[in-house]
Amino acid sequence: MSNPVLVEVRRGSVVESRHRGAVAVCDGSGRLVLSIGDVERPVFPRSAVKSIQALPFVESGAADAFGFGNREIALACSSHSGEPEHVNLAASMLERAGLDQSALECGAHWPSGQHAMIDLARSGAEPCPLHNNCSGKHSGFLCTCVHTGLDRHGYVSKDHEFQKLVRAALEDVTGAAHDVDTCGTDGCSIPTYAVPLQSLALGFARMATGEGLSPERAKAASRIFAACMAEPFLVAGTGRVDTKIMEAGKGRLFTKTGAEGVFCAAIPELGLGIALKCDDGATRAAEIMVMATLASLLPAEDPLRAALVEMANPVLKNWRGIEVGSLRPAGPVQLG
Amino acid sequence: MSNPVLVEVRRGSVVESRHRGAVAVCDGSGRLVLSIGDVERPVFPRSAVKSIQALPFVESGAADAFGFGNREIALACSSHSGEPEHVNLAASMLERAGLDQSALECGAHWPSGQHAMIDLARSGAEPCPLHNNCSGKHSGFLCTCVHTGLDRHGYVSKDHEFQKLVRAALEDVTGAAHDVDTCGTDGCSIPTYAVPLQSLALGFARMATGEGLSPERAKAASRIFAACMAEPFLVAGTGRVDTKIMEAGKGRLFTKTGAEGVFCAAIPELGLGIALKCDDGATRAAEIMVMATLASLLPAEDPLRAALVEMANPVLKNWRGIEVGSLRPAGPVQLG
């Protein structure tokens, strides 16, 4: 089965490239409100489920014990651009738990934000694990281990007690088995499990509504979503799509990108969860898909819908700033 | 019509992402030796036709008049990584023609090679048009204008006499009309015309064999290919696929990448030209497609084939250097 083309890249009047994908939208009861393409094929959500992976951090009381608020919780759910605000906050989280960056097992890479990368290079410094886009999540993991008395060493391994907690939360929220057969290793060394888009959409509807979750888990989920929507810069960074959507949404939209063209999202006021993947793994296309899908679910007269439609139709400029083309939603996510 | 999946991205034992594409292989008479997917749909070749765009530079006598050899001709066909060797050579080409970087109309961007970018940032300097990956091509264009007495100002415009020369060369070599209807603007501001992959494959077979070209053009084409194959580093840069393939080929393979997942290539000893495009524009996938296609055309016992097969099956590692997945040719380009 071939998923439909959902995004076209135009240059002049010609469609230069095409991106296919699948989209699932569920309510908290598991009803599929929208289904495009194959929503049953297992997909690695990668970083798109960081908010679910952050449940033990909040539920265990670790976040409260270390005096963390929205900022730290948002960073624990982030794929950040490695800007100084992200790096410094991750460092301060570790410090509260009596640790430093040497405890991080995510590996180091240059900041994913180009400005941050250039600034770091100019300073003469080298990137460290704090610059890894997952350092906030890992800091949350480490704080949870310290607070709950788990040995923090090897906390990234799928057989570590802490990752078993994370996996149990993922299974509970999505309702999907997270099996060793469909387990891969993520860029930051933790396990990632391939599950159907439909299950991920259900999971995000449950995170948004609390439906089907224990009262404690529902409360933690609500707090995590509120933190991310209150601090969109800390979830991503300058110019990034998660930041822009959540800034525009002003508490009405939750979105989170994952590597290889994945997005998980929710519209809490409608009780809907969204999960999508661009077949070829392109972030540029998955961004258009999530904006177009969110827009299509909002009422026609909602100004937020208009803002999303505009963001979903970006112009492409060349190195001299000349307009050369555009990206736009196509086929089933095309906007009227 | 949906093009087939030609590259799979695996993580653990799961196919995480899929890239579709089309491939045309022609001989110099225009016979399609291999055809995968839709090879008649117009495709912007972007930088993949720089060797054809360099014909006026050689044919006009400009390259000889300024005393240029393989190095400068290779750079005129390059999409380079902005490493010091590339930047300095482009500057020296301009200097021979009495110009400097202020004459370049390609725009500036940070070097596309990460090491070159970090080194430039460390030096405290800002990128200039010489760092643009197309600065070698533009330097060749400018040298040709100066040598032939054309006003160099606005040499990037599709209505400029120089671009008309380039367009005539593209039409002659590929046999395809280059119409205003299918004209887009490239990243470096020159026109790019969408033409069928089949025509591009024919064009590269002609460049490799001289078949169907005037004797003068055939000689220039042969000289250009020889220059690129002699100086593969100057055509791309450290760790880049064009460089690696042409280094491995030792004069037996010509390849050139273009933005949005295009490759044009040739195997002169077999008289074959190759053109392909990854539907979604991904370079990582187009690279696998070109290596797999080249390998499939070589005899089973050829060590160059084995080298290409190995390059076409790269392992993916994460930030800690742990092996997490792989890219591999699939479907019609799958290798036995």
XYZ file of C-alpha atoms in Angstrom, chain A residues 2 5 62-63 75 101 103 150 153 164 178 185 201 210 216 219 224 241 258 272 287 303 324 327:
24
model
C 1.324 3.380 -0.976
C 1.367 12.575 -1.454
C 11.183 14.193 41.244
C 10.185 17.427 39.495
C 12.916 21.182 28.713
C 27.095 16.853 32.377
C 26.351 11.904 33.998
C 17.666 3.988 41.142
C 24.503 4.368 35.577
C 11.267 -0.191 32.068
C 6.261 -2.127 23.090
C 18.079 2.566 19.470
C -2.816 9.353 18.197
C -6.892 12.108 30.809
C -2.475 10.493 39.000
C -2.816 14.934 36.369
C 3.344 18.286 31.272
C 8.084 24.779 14.194
C 10.471 13.435 16.199
C -8.065 15.019 19.884
C 6.007 20.174 9.605
C -8.051 32.918 13.634
C 12.080 30.553 -5.947
C 5.988 24.113 0.100
